[in-house]
Coordinates of C-alpha atoms in Angstrom, one line a residue:
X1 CA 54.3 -54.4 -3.5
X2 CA 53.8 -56.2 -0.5
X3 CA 50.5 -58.9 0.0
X4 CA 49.0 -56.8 2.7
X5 CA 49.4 -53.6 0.0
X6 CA 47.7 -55.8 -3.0
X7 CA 44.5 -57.3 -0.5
X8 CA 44.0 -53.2 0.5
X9 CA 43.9 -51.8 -2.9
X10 CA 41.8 -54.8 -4.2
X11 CA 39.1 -53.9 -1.4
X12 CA 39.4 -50.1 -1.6
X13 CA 36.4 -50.2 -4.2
X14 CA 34.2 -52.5 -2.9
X15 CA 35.1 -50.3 0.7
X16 CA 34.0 -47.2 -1.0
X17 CA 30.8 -48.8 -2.7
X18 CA 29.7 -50.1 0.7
X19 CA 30.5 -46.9 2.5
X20 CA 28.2 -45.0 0.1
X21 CA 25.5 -47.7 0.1
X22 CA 25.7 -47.4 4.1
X23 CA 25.1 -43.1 3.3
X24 CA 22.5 -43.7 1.3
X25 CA 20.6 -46.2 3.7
X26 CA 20.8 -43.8 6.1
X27 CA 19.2 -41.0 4.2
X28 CA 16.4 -43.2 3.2
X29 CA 16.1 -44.4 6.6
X30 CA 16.2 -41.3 8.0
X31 CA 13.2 -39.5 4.9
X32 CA 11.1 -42.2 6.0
X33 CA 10.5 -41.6 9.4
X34 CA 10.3 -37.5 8.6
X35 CA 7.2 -38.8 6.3
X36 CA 5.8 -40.8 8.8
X37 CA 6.2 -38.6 11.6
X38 CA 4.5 -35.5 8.9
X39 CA 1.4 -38.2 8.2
X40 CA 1.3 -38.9 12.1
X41 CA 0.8 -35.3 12.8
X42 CA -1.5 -35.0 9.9
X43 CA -3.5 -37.3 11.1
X44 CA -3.6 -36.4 14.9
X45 CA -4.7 -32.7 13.0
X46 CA -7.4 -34.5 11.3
X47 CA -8.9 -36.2 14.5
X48 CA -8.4 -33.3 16.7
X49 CA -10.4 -31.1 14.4
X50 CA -12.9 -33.7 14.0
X51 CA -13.4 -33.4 17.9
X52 CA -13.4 -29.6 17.9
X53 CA -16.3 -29.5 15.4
X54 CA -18.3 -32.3 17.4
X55 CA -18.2 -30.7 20.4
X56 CA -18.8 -27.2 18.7
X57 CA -22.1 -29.2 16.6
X58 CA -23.0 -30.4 20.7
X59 CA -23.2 -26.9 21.7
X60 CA -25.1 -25.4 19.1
X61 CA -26.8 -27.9 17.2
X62 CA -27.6 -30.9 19.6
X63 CA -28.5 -29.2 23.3
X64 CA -30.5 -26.9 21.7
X65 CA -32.8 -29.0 19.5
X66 CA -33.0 -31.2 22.1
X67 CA -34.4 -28.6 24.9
X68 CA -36.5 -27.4 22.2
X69 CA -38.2 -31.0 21.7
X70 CA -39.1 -34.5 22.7
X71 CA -36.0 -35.9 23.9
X72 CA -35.0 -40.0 23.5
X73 CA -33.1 -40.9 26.1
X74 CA -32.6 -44.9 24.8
X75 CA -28.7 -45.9 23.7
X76 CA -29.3 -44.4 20.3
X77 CA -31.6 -41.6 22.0
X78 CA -28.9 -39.2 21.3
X79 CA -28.2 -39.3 17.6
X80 CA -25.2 -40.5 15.7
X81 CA -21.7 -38.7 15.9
X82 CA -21.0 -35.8 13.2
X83 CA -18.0 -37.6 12.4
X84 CA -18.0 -41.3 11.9
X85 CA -14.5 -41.6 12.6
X86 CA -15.1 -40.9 16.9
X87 CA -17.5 -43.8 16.9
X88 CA -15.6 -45.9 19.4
X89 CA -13.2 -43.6 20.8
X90 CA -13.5 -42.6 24.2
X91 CA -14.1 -38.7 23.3
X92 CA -17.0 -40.1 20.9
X93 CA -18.3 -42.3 23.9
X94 CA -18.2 -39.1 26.4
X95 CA -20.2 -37.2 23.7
X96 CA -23.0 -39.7 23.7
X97 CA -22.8 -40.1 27.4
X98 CA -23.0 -36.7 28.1
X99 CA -26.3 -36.3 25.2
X100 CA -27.6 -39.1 27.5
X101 CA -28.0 -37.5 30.4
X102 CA -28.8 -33.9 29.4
X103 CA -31.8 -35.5 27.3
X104 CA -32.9 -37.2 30.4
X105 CA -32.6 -34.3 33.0
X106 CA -34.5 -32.0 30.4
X107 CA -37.0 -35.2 30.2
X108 CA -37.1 -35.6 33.7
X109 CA -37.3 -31.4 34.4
X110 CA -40.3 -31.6 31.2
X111 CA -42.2 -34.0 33.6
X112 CA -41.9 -31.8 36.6
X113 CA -43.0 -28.8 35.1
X114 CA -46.6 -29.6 34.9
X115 CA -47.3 -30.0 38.3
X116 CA -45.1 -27.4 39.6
X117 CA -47.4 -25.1 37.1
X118 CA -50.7 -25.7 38.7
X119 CA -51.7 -23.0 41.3
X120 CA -51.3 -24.2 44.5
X121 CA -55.2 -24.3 46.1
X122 CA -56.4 -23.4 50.0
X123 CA -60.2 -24.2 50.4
X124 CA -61.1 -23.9 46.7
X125 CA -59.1 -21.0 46.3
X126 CA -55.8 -19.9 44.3
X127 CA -53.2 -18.5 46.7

């Protein structure tokens, strides 16, 4: 047997060994990301549901109760979130921007409405 014959059966197991250690990194490698991209979209399912049931609380819960009452209008006039987790967000900012301002145009349509309800008067009389 020649020298070149003796080196390459000498490294033909270690070869092997490292081609299936190579395999199996890859296959680790390769179930890790799957899992991580599965709790990514999980996660993105979580939050986007979270916003779906703020914005359907808004509608029904919030705007009505507050055109039904006294209506703060200060930074924390509108209430906390339903969902802890959009505090900070920008979609959890919008909704407390937006509770903002519909408490003070109903505060500021609540003021007009007395004055606009008294009879307007010509000599004494109603018209």
């Amino acid at each position: 047997m020649n020298e070149l014959t003796s080196i390459a059966l000498a490294l033909s197991p270690t070869l092997g060994t490292a081609c299936a250690a190579t395999a199996v990194l890859g296959r680790v490698k390769r179930t890790a990301a799957a899992r991580a991209r599965i709790a990514a979209d999980a996660e993105a399912a979580e939050r986007l549901a979270a916003r779906d049931e703020e914005a359907l609380h808004t509608a029904t819960v919030r705007l009505p109760a507050m055109a039904a009452g006294p209506r703060p209008v200060g930074e924390h006039g509108a209430g906390s979130l339903l969902h802890p987790s959009l505090v900070g967000t920008a979609f959890g900012e919008a909704q407390q921007v937006a509770l903002r301002q519909a408490a003070s145009l109903l505060n500021s349509v609540a003021q007009q409405a007395p004055s606009s309800a008294v009879p307007a008067t010509e000599g004494g009389r109603a018209l």
